Coordinates of C-alpha atoms in Angstrom, one line a residue:
M1039 CA -44.9 192.0 59.1
S1040 CA -43.7 189.0 60.9
L1041 CA -43.4 188.8 64.8
T1042 CA -40.0 189.8 65.2
G1043 CA -38.2 188.5 68.4
A1044 CA -41.3 186.9 69.5
R1045 CA -41.2 184.1 72.1
E1046 CA -43.3 181.0 71.2
R1047 CA -44.9 178.5 73.5
R1048 CA -47.7 175.9 73.2
V1049 CA -50.6 175.9 75.4
R1050 CA -52.7 172.6 75.4
T1051 CA -56.4 172.8 76.3
G1052 CA -59.6 171.0 75.1
G1053 CA -58.0 168.7 72.7
V1054 CA -56.2 171.2 70.9
E1055 CA -52.8 172.9 70.9
L1056 CA -52.5 176.8 70.8
C1057 CA -49.5 178.8 69.3
V1058 CA -48.9 181.6 71.5
A1059 CA -46.3 184.5 70.8
E1060 CA -45.0 187.0 73.6
L1061 CA -43.4 190.1 73.2
G1062 CA -42.1 192.7 75.7
D1063 CA -41.4 192.6 79.5
P1064 CA -43.6 189.9 81.3
A1065 CA -43.3 192.1 84.4
R1066 CA -45.5 194.9 82.8
P1067 CA -49.3 194.7 82.4
T1068 CA -50.2 192.1 79.9
V1069 CA -52.2 192.8 76.6
V1070 CA -53.7 189.9 74.7
L1071 CA -54.6 190.6 71.5
V1072 CA -57.2 188.2 69.7
H1073 CA -57.5 188.0 65.7
G1074 CA -60.4 187.9 63.5
Y1075 CA -61.7 185.9 60.6
P1076 CA -60.1 184.8 58.4
D1077 CA -56.9 185.9 60.0
S1078 CA -54.1 184.5 62.1
K1079 CA -52.1 186.4 64.9
E1080 CA -49.7 187.9 62.4
V1081 CA -52.6 190.4 61.5
W1082 CA -51.7 192.0 64.8
S1083 CA -48.0 192.4 64.0
Q1084 CA -47.6 196.1 63.6
V1085 CA -49.6 197.1 66.4
A1086 CA -47.8 194.3 68.5
A1087 CA -44.5 195.9 67.7
R1088 CA -45.8 199.5 68.7
L1089 CA -47.2 198.2 72.1
A1090 CA -44.1 195.8 73.1
G1091 CA -42.1 198.7 74.4
R1092 CA -44.6 199.6 77.0
F1093 CA -46.5 196.0 77.6
H1094 CA -46.1 192.4 77.9
V1095 CA -47.9 191.6 74.6
V1096 CA -49.4 188.1 74.0
L1097 CA -51.1 186.9 70.5
Y1098 CA -52.3 183.7 69.9
D1099 CA -53.7 181.7 66.8
V1100 CA -57.2 180.7 67.5
R1101 CA -58.0 177.2 67.2
G1102 CA -58.0 175.8 64.0
H1103 CA -55.8 178.9 62.5
G1104 CA -52.2 179.7 62.1
R1105 CA -50.0 177.3 63.8
S1106 CA -52.7 176.1 66.3
T1107 CA -54.5 172.8 65.7
A1108 CA -58.3 172.0 64.9
P1109 CA -60.5 170.2 67.0
K1110 CA -61.9 167.0 65.8
P1111 CA -64.5 167.0 64.7
L1112 CA -64.9 170.6 63.4
R1113 CA -68.5 170.7 64.1
G1114 CA -69.2 172.0 67.6
G1115 CA -65.4 172.6 68.0
F1116 CA -65.8 176.6 67.7
T1117 CA -68.5 177.3 70.1
L1118 CA -68.0 180.3 72.1
E1119 CA -67.6 178.3 75.4
K1120 CA -64.7 176.3 73.9
L1121 CA -63.1 179.6 72.6
T1122 CA -63.5 180.9 76.2
D1123 CA -61.6 177.7 77.7
D1124 CA -58.8 178.6 75.2
F1125 CA -58.6 182.4 76.4
L1126 CA -58.5 181.2 80.1
A1127 CA -55.9 178.6 79.4
V1128 CA -53.6 181.4 77.6
V1129 CA -53.9 183.8 80.3
D1130 CA -53.3 181.4 83.1
A1131 CA -50.3 180.3 81.1
V1132 CA -48.8 184.2 80.5
S1133 CA -50.2 185.9 83.3
P1134 CA -51.3 183.7 86.1
D1135 CA -51.4 186.2 89.0
R1136 CA -52.8 189.4 87.2
P1137 CA -55.7 190.2 85.1
V1138 CA -54.9 190.9 81.2
H1139 CA -56.1 193.9 79.0
L1140 CA -57.8 192.4 76.2
V1141 CA -58.1 193.4 72.5
G1142 CA -60.1 191.9 69.6
H1143 CA -60.8 192.5 66.0
D1144 CA -63.4 191.1 64.1
W1145 CA -64.3 187.3 65.4
G1146 CA -61.6 188.4 67.8
S1147 CA -63.8 190.8 69.2
V1148 CA -66.9 188.8 68.8
Q1149 CA -65.3 186.1 70.9
S1150 CA -64.1 188.7 73.4
W1151 CA -67.3 190.0 74.1
E1152 CA -68.2 186.6 75.5
F1153 CA -64.7 186.5 77.5
V1154 CA -65.6 189.9 79.3
T1155 CA -69.2 189.3 80.0
V1156 CA -69.2 185.5 81.4
R1157 CA -68.8 184.8 85.4
R1158 CA -65.9 182.5 85.0
T1159 CA -63.8 185.3 83.4
E1160 CA -64.7 188.0 86.3
G1161 CA -61.4 189.3 87.9
R1162 CA -59.2 187.9 84.7
V1163 CA -59.9 190.9 82.4
A1164 CA -58.7 194.2 83.5
S1165 CA -60.0 196.1 80.1
F1166 CA -61.3 195.4 77.0
T1167 CA -60.8 197.0 73.6
S1168 CA -63.4 195.9 70.8
M1169 CA -63.0 196.6 67.1
S1170 CA -65.0 195.8 64.3
G1171 CA -66.8 192.9 66.1
P1172 CA -70.1 193.1 68.0
S1173 CA -71.3 191.2 71.1
L1174 CA -73.7 188.5 69.7
D1175 CA -76.1 189.1 72.6
H1176 CA -76.0 192.7 72.2
F1177 CA -76.6 192.0 68.3
G1178 CA -79.6 189.7 69.1
H1179 CA -81.1 192.1 71.2
W1180 CA -80.6 194.9 68.8
I1181 CA -82.3 192.7 66.0
K1182 CA -85.2 192.1 68.3
Q1183 CA -85.8 195.6 69.4
R1184 CA -86.2 196.6 65.6
T1185 CA -88.5 193.6 64.5
R1186 CA -90.9 193.9 67.8
R1187 CA -91.1 197.7 67.6
P1188 CA -90.3 198.7 64.2
T1189 CA -90.1 202.4 62.8
P1190 CA -88.9 203.5 59.3
R1191 CA -85.7 204.4 61.0
R1192 CA -85.0 200.8 62.7
L1193 CA -86.2 199.0 59.8
G1194 CA -83.8 200.8 57.7
Q1195 CA -81.0 200.1 59.9
L1196 CA -82.0 196.4 60.2
L1197 CA -82.2 196.2 56.1
S1198 CA -78.9 197.9 56.1
Q1199 CA -76.9 195.7 58.3
G1200 CA -78.5 192.7 56.8
A1201 CA -77.1 193.7 53.3
K1202 CA -73.7 194.1 54.9
S1203 CA -74.1 190.7 56.5
W1204 CA -74.2 188.8 53.2
Y1205 CA -71.2 186.8 54.0
V1206 CA -72.5 185.4 57.1
Y1207 CA -75.3 183.8 55.1
L1208 CA -72.8 182.1 52.6
L1209 CA -70.6 180.8 55.7
H1210 CA -73.5 179.0 56.8
T1211 CA -73.9 177.1 53.5
P1212 CA -72.6 173.4 53.6
V1213 CA -69.3 172.8 51.8
L1214 CA -69.3 175.8 49.6
P1215 CA -67.0 178.0 51.6
E1216 CA -64.4 175.4 52.1
L1217 CA -64.3 174.8 48.3
A1218 CA -64.2 178.6 47.6
W1219 CA -61.5 179.2 50.1
R1220 CA -59.4 176.3 49.0
G1221 CA -59.8 177.7 45.2
P1222 CA -59.5 180.9 43.6
L1223 CA -61.0 182.9 46.4
G1224 CA -58.2 181.8 48.7
R1225 CA -55.4 182.6 46.1
R1226 CA -56.8 186.0 45.3
W1227 CA -57.9 187.1 48.8
P1228 CA -54.8 189.2 49.5
T1229 CA -55.0 191.3 46.4
I1230 CA -58.9 191.8 47.0
L1231 CA -58.2 193.1 50.3
Q1232 CA -55.4 195.3 49.1
R1233 CA -58.0 196.9 46.5
V1234 CA -61.1 197.0 48.6
E1235 CA -59.4 197.9 52.0
K1236 CA -56.7 200.0 50.8
M1237 CA -54.1 197.9 52.6
P1238 CA -50.4 198.2 52.0
A1239 CA -49.0 195.7 49.6
D1240 CA -47.5 193.4 52.5
G1241 CA -50.7 193.9 54.6
Y1242 CA -52.0 190.5 54.7
P1243 CA -50.3 187.2 56.0
T1244 CA -51.2 184.4 53.5
P1245 CA -49.4 181.0 54.5
S1246 CA -52.6 179.3 56.2
L1247 CA -55.0 181.2 54.9
P1248 CA -57.1 178.6 52.8
T1249 CA -57.3 176.2 55.8
D1250 CA -57.9 179.0 58.3
A1251 CA -60.8 180.4 56.3
A1252 CA -62.4 176.8 55.8
H1253 CA -61.7 176.0 59.4
G1254 CA -63.1 179.4 60.7
A1255 CA -66.5 179.0 58.8
W1256 CA -67.4 176.8 61.9
L1257 CA -67.1 180.2 64.0
Y1258 CA -70.3 181.3 62.4
R1259 CA -72.0 177.9 62.1
D1260 CA -71.4 177.0 65.7
N1261 CA -72.5 180.1 67.2
V1262 CA -74.3 183.2 65.1
R1263 CA -77.8 181.5 64.7
S1264 CA -78.1 180.1 68.3
R1265 CA -77.0 183.3 69.9
L1266 CA -78.8 185.8 67.9
S1267 CA -82.3 184.0 68.3
H1268 CA -81.5 183.3 71.9
P1269 CA -79.3 186.4 73.3
R1270 CA -78.4 186.0 77.0
P1271 CA -80.2 188.7 79.0
D1272 CA -77.3 189.4 81.4
A1273 CA -74.3 190.0 79.2
Y1274 CA -73.1 192.8 80.8
A1275 CA -69.5 193.8 80.6
H1276 CA -67.4 193.3 83.9
A1277 CA -64.7 195.4 82.7
P1278 CA -64.4 198.6 81.1
V1279 CA -64.8 198.7 77.4
Q1280 CA -63.1 200.9 74.7
L1281 CA -65.2 200.5 71.4
I1282 CA -63.4 201.4 68.1
T1283 CA -65.4 201.8 65.2
P1284 CA -64.3 202.1 61.6
L1285 CA -66.8 204.4 59.8
G1286 CA -66.1 203.0 56.5
D1287 CA -66.5 199.2 57.7
A1288 CA -68.2 197.4 54.8
F1289 CA -69.6 194.5 57.0
L1290 CA -70.7 196.3 60.2
S1291 CA -72.9 199.3 60.4
E1292 CA -72.1 202.2 62.9
R1293 CA -75.7 201.7 64.1
L1294 CA -75.3 198.3 65.5
Y1295 CA -73.5 199.8 68.5
D1296 CA -76.4 202.0 69.4
E1297 CA -77.6 201.3 73.0
L1298 CA -74.3 199.5 73.8
E1299 CA -74.0 201.4 77.0
R1300 CA -76.6 199.4 78.6
W1301 CA -74.4 196.4 78.4
A1302 CA -71.2 198.3 78.9
P1303 CA -71.8 201.0 81.4
E1304 CA -67.9 201.9 81.7
S1305 CA -67.3 202.5 77.9
T1306 CA -65.5 204.6 75.9
R1307 CA -66.1 205.2 72.0
R1308 CA -63.6 206.1 69.3
T1309 CA -64.4 206.5 65.6
L1310 CA -61.5 206.2 62.6
P1311 CA -62.4 207.2 59.0
D1312 CA -61.3 203.9 57.5
K1313 CA -62.2 200.4 56.6
H1314 CA -62.3 197.1 58.2
W1315 CA -58.9 195.9 58.9
I1316 CA -57.8 198.7 60.7
P1317 CA -55.0 196.6 62.6
R1318 CA -53.1 196.7 59.4
S1319 CA -54.1 200.0 58.2
R1320 CA -53.8 202.1 61.2
P1321 CA -51.6 200.4 63.6
D1322 CA -50.2 203.9 64.9
Q1323 CA -53.8 205.1 66.0
L1324 CA -54.7 201.9 67.7
A1325 CA -51.5 201.5 69.3
A1326 CA -52.0 204.9 70.7
W1327 CA -55.9 204.2 71.8
I1328 CA -55.0 200.9 73.4
T1329 CA -51.8 202.6 75.2
D1330 CA -54.1 205.5 76.7
F1331 CA -56.8 202.9 77.7
V1332 CA -54.7 200.3 79.3
T1333 CA -52.6 202.8 81.1
A1334 CA -55.8 204.5 82.5
A1335 CA -57.5 201.3 83.5
E1336 CA -54.0 200.4 85.3
G1337 CA -54.0 203.6 87.1
G1338 CA -57.7 203.3 87.9
R1339 CA -58.3 206.9 86.1
P1340 CA -60.8 208.2 83.6
V1341 CA -59.7 207.5 80.0
P1342 CA -58.0 210.6 78.7
G1343 CA -60.1 211.8 75.4
G1344 CA -62.0 215.0 76.0
S1345 CA -65.7 215.6 76.2
G1346 CA -66.1 217.6 73.2
R1347 CA -68.7 217.3 70.6
Y1348 CA -66.2 215.3 68.4
A1349 CA -64.4 213.6 71.3
E1350 CA -65.0 210.1 69.7
R1351 CA -63.3 211.1 66.4
F1352 CA -60.4 213.0 67.7
G1353 CA -59.3 211.5 71.1
G1354 CA -55.6 211.0 71.4
Q1355 CA -55.0 212.1 68.0
L1356 CA -52.1 214.7 67.2
V1357 CA -53.2 218.1 65.4
L1358 CA -50.9 221.0 64.4
V1359 CA -52.2 224.3 64.0
T1360 CA -50.3 227.2 62.6
G1361 CA -51.2 230.8 63.5
A1362 CA -52.3 229.5 67.0
A1363 CA -51.7 232.2 69.1
S1364 CA -54.9 234.2 68.4
G1365 CA -58.2 234.4 66.3
I1366 CA -59.2 231.3 64.2
G1367 CA -56.0 229.4 64.9
R1368 CA -56.4 229.6 68.9
A1369 CA -59.9 228.9 68.7
T1370 CA -59.2 225.9 66.3
A1371 CA -56.6 224.5 68.8
L1372 CA -58.7 224.8 71.8
A1373 CA -61.7 223.3 69.8
F1374 CA -59.5 220.0 69.1
A1375 CA -58.2 220.2 72.5
E1376 CA -61.9 220.1 73.9
A1377 CA -62.4 217.2 71.7
G1378 CA -59.3 215.3 73.5
A1379 CA -56.6 215.8 70.7
R1380 CA -53.0 216.2 71.3
V1381 CA -52.3 219.7 70.1
V1382 CA -49.1 221.3 68.9
A1383 CA -49.8 225.2 68.9
V1384 CA -47.4 226.9 66.4
D1385 CA -47.1 230.6 65.9
R1386 CA -44.1 233.3 65.4
D1387 CA -45.7 234.9 68.9
T1388 CA -43.4 232.6 71.3
E1389 CA -45.6 233.9 74.3
G1390 CA -49.1 233.4 72.4
A1391 CA -48.4 230.1 71.4
A1392 CA -47.4 229.0 75.0
R1393 CA -50.8 230.5 76.1
T1394 CA -52.8 228.7 73.5
A1395 CA -51.0 225.4 74.6
G1396 CA -51.6 226.0 78.3
Q1397 CA -55.3 226.5 77.4
A1398 CA -55.5 223.5 75.4
R1399 CA -54.3 221.4 78.4
L1400 CA -57.1 223.0 80.5
V1401 CA -59.9 222.2 78.1
G1402 CA -59.1 218.6 77.5
A1403 CA -56.0 218.1 75.6
P1404 CA -54.0 215.2 77.1
E1405 CA -50.8 216.9 75.9
A1406 CA -50.3 220.1 74.3
W1407 CA -47.0 221.8 73.2
A1408 CA -46.1 225.1 72.0
E1409 CA -43.5 225.7 68.9
T1410 CA -42.2 229.0 67.5
A1411 CA -41.9 229.1 63.9
D1412 CA -42.5 231.5 60.9
V1413 CA -44.3 229.7 58.3
A1414 CA -42.8 231.8 55.5
D1415 CA -39.4 230.4 56.6
E1416 CA -38.7 227.0 54.6
R1417 CA -35.8 226.1 56.9
A1418 CA -37.6 226.9 60.1
M1419 CA -40.5 224.9 59.0
E1420 CA -38.3 221.8 58.1
K1421 CA -36.8 222.0 61.4
L1422 CA -40.3 222.3 63.1
A1423 CA -41.3 219.2 61.1
E1424 CA -38.1 217.2 62.0
K1425 CA -38.8 218.0 65.8
V1426 CA -42.6 217.3 65.8
A1427 CA -42.0 213.9 64.1
A1428 CA -39.4 213.0 66.5
E1429 CA -40.7 214.1 69.7
Y1430 CA -44.5 213.9 69.1
G1431 CA -45.0 211.6 66.2
V1432 CA -46.6 212.0 62.9
V1433 CA -49.5 214.5 62.5
D1434 CA -52.9 213.2 62.2
V1435 CA -54.7 216.6 61.4
L1436 CA -52.6 219.8 60.0
V1437 CA -54.2 223.1 60.0
N1438 CA -52.5 225.7 57.7
N1439 CA -54.0 228.8 59.3
A1440 CA -51.4 231.4 59.4
G1441 CA -51.9 234.5 57.5
I1442 CA -51.7 238.0 57.1
G1443 CA -54.0 240.8 55.9
L1444 CA -53.0 243.4 53.0
S1445 CA -55.3 246.0 51.5
G1446 CA -54.6 248.5 48.8
S1447 CA -55.0 248.8 45.2
F1448 CA -53.0 246.8 42.7
F1449 CA -50.5 249.9 41.6
D1450 CA -50.0 250.7 45.2
T1451 CA -48.9 247.3 46.0
T1452 CA -45.2 247.2 45.6
A1453 CA -43.0 243.8 44.7
E1454 CA -42.0 243.6 48.3
D1455 CA -45.5 243.9 49.6
W1456 CA -46.5 241.0 47.3
R1457 CA -43.5 238.9 48.4
K1458 CA -44.7 239.3 52.2
V1459 CA -48.3 238.5 51.7
L1460 CA -47.5 235.4 49.4
D1461 CA -44.6 234.1 51.4
V1462 CA -47.1 233.9 54.6
N1463 CA -50.4 233.2 52.8
L1464 CA -49.5 230.7 50.1
W1465 CA -45.9 229.9 50.9
G1466 CA -46.7 229.0 54.3
V1467 CA -49.5 226.7 53.3
I1468 CA -47.2 225.0 50.5
H1469 CA -44.5 224.4 53.2
G1470 CA -46.8 222.8 56.0
C1471 CA -48.5 220.8 53.2
R1472 CA -45.2 219.5 51.6
L1473 CA -43.6 218.6 54.9
F1474 CA -46.0 217.3 57.0
G1475 CA -48.4 216.0 54.3
K1476 CA -45.3 214.1 53.0
Q1477 CA -45.0 212.6 56.5
M1478 CA -48.8 211.3 56.5
A1479 CA -48.2 210.1 53.0
E1480 CA -44.9 208.2 54.2
R1481 CA -46.7 206.8 57.1
G1482 CA -49.6 205.1 55.0
Q1483 CA -52.1 205.5 57.7
G1484 CA -54.4 208.4 56.3
G1485 CA -54.8 211.9 57.7
H1486 CA -56.3 215.3 57.1
I1487 CA -54.9 218.7 55.7
V1488 CA -57.0 221.9 56.5
N1489 CA -56.1 225.2 54.7
T1490 CA -57.5 228.2 55.8
A1491 CA -58.3 230.2 52.5
S1492 CA -61.0 233.1 52.6
A1493 CA -64.2 234.0 50.9
A1494 CA -61.9 236.6 48.9
A1495 CA -60.5 233.4 47.2
Y1496 CA -63.6 233.6 44.9
L1497 CA -65.0 237.0 45.8
P1498 CA -62.8 239.8 43.5
S1499 CA -62.3 243.1 45.0
R1500 CA -60.4 246.0 44.0
A1501 CA -59.4 246.9 47.5
L1502 CA -57.9 243.2 47.8
P1503 CA -55.6 242.2 44.9
A1504 CA -52.8 240.6 46.5
Y1505 CA -54.7 239.3 49.5
S1506 CA -57.3 237.5 47.2
T1507 CA -54.8 236.4 45.0
S1508 CA -53.0 234.4 47.8
K1509 CA -56.2 233.1 49.2
A1510 CA -57.4 232.0 45.7
A1511 CA -54.0 230.0 45.1
V1512 CA -54.8 228.4 48.5
L1513 CA -58.1 227.2 47.5
M1514 CA -56.9 225.9 44.1
L1515 CA -53.9 224.3 45.7
S1516 CA -56.2 222.5 48.3
E1517 CA -58.3 221.1 45.4
C1518 CA -55.1 219.8 43.6
L1519 CA -53.9 217.9 46.8
R1520 CA -57.2 216.6 47.6
A1521 CA -57.2 214.8 44.2
E1522 CA -53.6 213.5 44.5
L1523 CA -53.8 212.6 48.1
A1524 CA -57.1 210.8 48.0
P1525 CA -56.0 207.3 47.2
Q1526 CA -53.7 207.5 50.1
G1527 CA -56.7 208.2 52.6
I1528 CA -55.5 211.8 53.2
G1529 CA -58.5 214.4 53.1
V1530 CA -57.7 218.1 52.3
S1531 CA -60.5 220.9 53.0
A1532 CA -60.2 224.4 52.1
I1533 CA -62.1 226.8 54.8
C1534 CA -63.3 229.9 53.3
P1535 CA -64.5 232.4 56.2
G1536 CA -66.2 235.7 55.5
L1537 CA -65.9 238.6 58.2
V1538 CA -64.8 237.0 61.5
D1539 CA -63.9 238.9 64.5
T1540 CA -60.2 238.5 65.1
N1541 CA -57.2 240.6 65.4
I1542 CA -56.1 240.1 62.0
T1543 CA -57.6 243.6 61.3
S1544 CA -55.1 245.2 63.8
T1545 CA -52.3 243.7 61.9
A1546 CA -53.3 244.2 58.4
R1547 CA -51.2 246.4 56.1
F1548 CA -53.1 249.1 54.2
T1549 CA -50.7 250.1 51.0
G1550 CA -50.5 253.5 49.4
V1551 CA -51.1 255.5 52.3
D1552 CA -49.1 257.1 55.5
A1553 CA -48.8 255.5 58.8
Q1554 CA -51.3 257.9 60.3
E1555 CA -53.9 257.0 57.6
E1556 CA -53.1 253.3 57.9
T1557 CA -53.6 253.3 61.6
R1558 CA -57.2 255.3 61.0
R1559 CA -58.1 252.6 58.6
R1560 CA -57.2 249.6 60.8
K1561 CA -59.2 250.9 63.4
R1562 CA -62.2 251.5 61.1
T1563 CA -61.9 248.0 59.7
A1564 CA -61.5 246.4 63.2
R1565 CA -64.8 248.3 64.1
W1566 CA -66.7 246.7 61.0
Y1567 CA -65.5 243.3 61.9
G1568 CA -66.5 243.8 65.7
L1569 CA -69.8 245.1 64.8
R1570 CA -70.3 242.1 62.6
G1571 CA -69.7 240.0 65.6
Y1572 CA -69.0 236.5 64.0
P1573 CA -66.8 234.7 66.5
P1574 CA -63.6 232.5 65.5
E1575 CA -65.1 229.9 67.4
K1576 CA -67.7 229.4 64.9
V1577 CA -65.1 228.8 62.1
A1578 CA -63.3 226.2 64.7
D1579 CA -66.3 224.2 64.8
A1580 CA -66.7 224.4 60.9
I1581 CA -63.3 223.3 60.6
L1582 CA -63.6 220.0 62.9
R1583 CA -67.1 219.4 61.0
A1584 CA -64.8 219.6 57.8
V1585 CA -62.5 216.8 58.9
V1586 CA -65.3 214.6 60.2
R1587 CA -67.3 214.9 56.8
N1588 CA -64.2 215.3 54.7
Q1589 CA -65.5 218.5 53.0
A1590 CA -63.7 219.8 50.2
V1591 CA -64.7 223.6 50.1
V1592 CA -66.3 225.0 53.1
P1593 CA -67.7 228.4 53.2
V1594 CA -67.9 229.9 56.5
T1595 CA -70.4 232.9 57.6
P1596 CA -73.8 233.8 55.5
E1597 CA -71.8 236.0 53.3
A1598 CA -69.1 233.8 52.4
R1599 CA -71.9 231.1 51.5
G1600 CA -73.7 233.7 49.6
A1601 CA -70.6 234.7 47.6
R1602 CA -69.7 231.1 46.9
L1603 CA -73.0 230.7 45.3
M1604 CA -72.6 233.8 43.3
S1605 CA -69.4 232.8 42.0
R1606 CA -70.9 229.8 40.6
F1607 CA -74.3 230.9 39.2
T1608 CA -73.8 234.8 38.8
P1609 CA -70.3 235.7 38.3
R1610 CA -71.2 238.7 36.6
A1611 CA -73.0 240.3 39.3
L1612 CA -70.0 239.3 41.6
R1613 CA -67.7 241.3 39.0
A1614 CA -70.0 244.3 39.4
I1615 CA -69.9 244.1 43.3
A1616 CA -65.8 243.9 43.1
R1617 CA -66.0 247.3 41.5
W1618 CA -67.3 248.7 44.6
E1619 CA -64.8 250.7 46.5
P1620 CA -65.5 250.4 50.5
P1621 CA -65.6 253.9 52.2
L1622 CA -62.6 254.4 54.3

């Protein structure tokens, strides 16, 4: 958690002395990390360590926090104008000849919006990444719009954010916040955050917390009321802005950033399914997004991230899809690629996986790789997991999609038939969940697992005993994993398509018949699926939506949804349908 290997210096400005830490090569682009309330610069330690290999990373304790001194008197000593003086003093000391890339969280972001919108900092900021801290000017205009032209939706947004801002009102009260922080609140604060924010046990620096929090109350008192009531009319960002919004933020509504493009025309949005303190809970993802954004700004290039419907959510994330050479797997890999994700396309078909990876790069993936593996082969999957972790990183979204079809009566299905279908359809999913899911859990930064089951998981059929059993097992495995992994921030979804027009029908096996009859049945089944005409791209869209919404069980296609309802409310009718023998 400490800033191991950091070089420290003191910067004097405006009657205070700021403690500044530096990591990485000073000859490289400079990234300045500004902490929030009631934090110190150590809140950035994990992100800083990940950035130091590529950049010159600078962190400083805001005046009155950590090892920086406090102004005297405190009242009037924390205005945005004085915080801007501090920022300029730091960047003049650490990067006198080149503009810096600014990153702020919480109040670090609030003051950084000031840095990137005032005239005297023009030319000193090359880019700005904001998280969990709004521009007070934008916030003030946002409030005025909703009070002057109220609609039910706007009033609801205003009331919602008003409730989330309860702590702001308390911090404006005299003396009480200082007493609370120096009393039981200060002692219990790390424990409260670990429970409420799901932060790791070592996730919050504590040494100077009571004093920092007492001093930091003046950030609110010196700035919030005056700026919200009189927002500047020209608070436009003079550098590209990357906005990262944690969707579970208990203090800031996602709607607070509506119309932000007016003030930051060159803006890129990212979202995370997490809570407020993402510098501690999601350092890998933040470091990746900051790296991409800074690198793009340095090169004068657009930010990589895709243009698809879910680009805010998946841009830059690492997604692995099995069975990616064709059908649902291929469509899913390409849908994530369009959303700007980095994609690993896995399949037994080496050439097919390579085609999918190549297409993924064309449609928006900043990076895409093809890997050959048989999901039924435990050792092959272990090698794949080791390679992916070593060369590409820990997977953010895993899609266990590979599967095979098998039709035939129970007594015509041999033990070897059972082994083949269970090895791929069930054990393939188990191997993926066990290996890649374990990496997600050990990283401790959340993730999502998608398992492709089928409507056959809850739709019994005399013609599909082995296939239906394998998919029912996948559905129950997904439900069990969802319960186990939820406390670690890892979601699990089971996708249950019905009849989808893919090439699984051309490779499905039919037991109890000779080769000629098997070929005839494959052609006839493929014709039925073709006439149904439900494209795999719609299933892919359902998969991305399931991850965004963290849905547990997702029936896809009307017949899958109907069968799901029948399985819950009219199971006897479903059993009667199961006795029907399809004409082959």
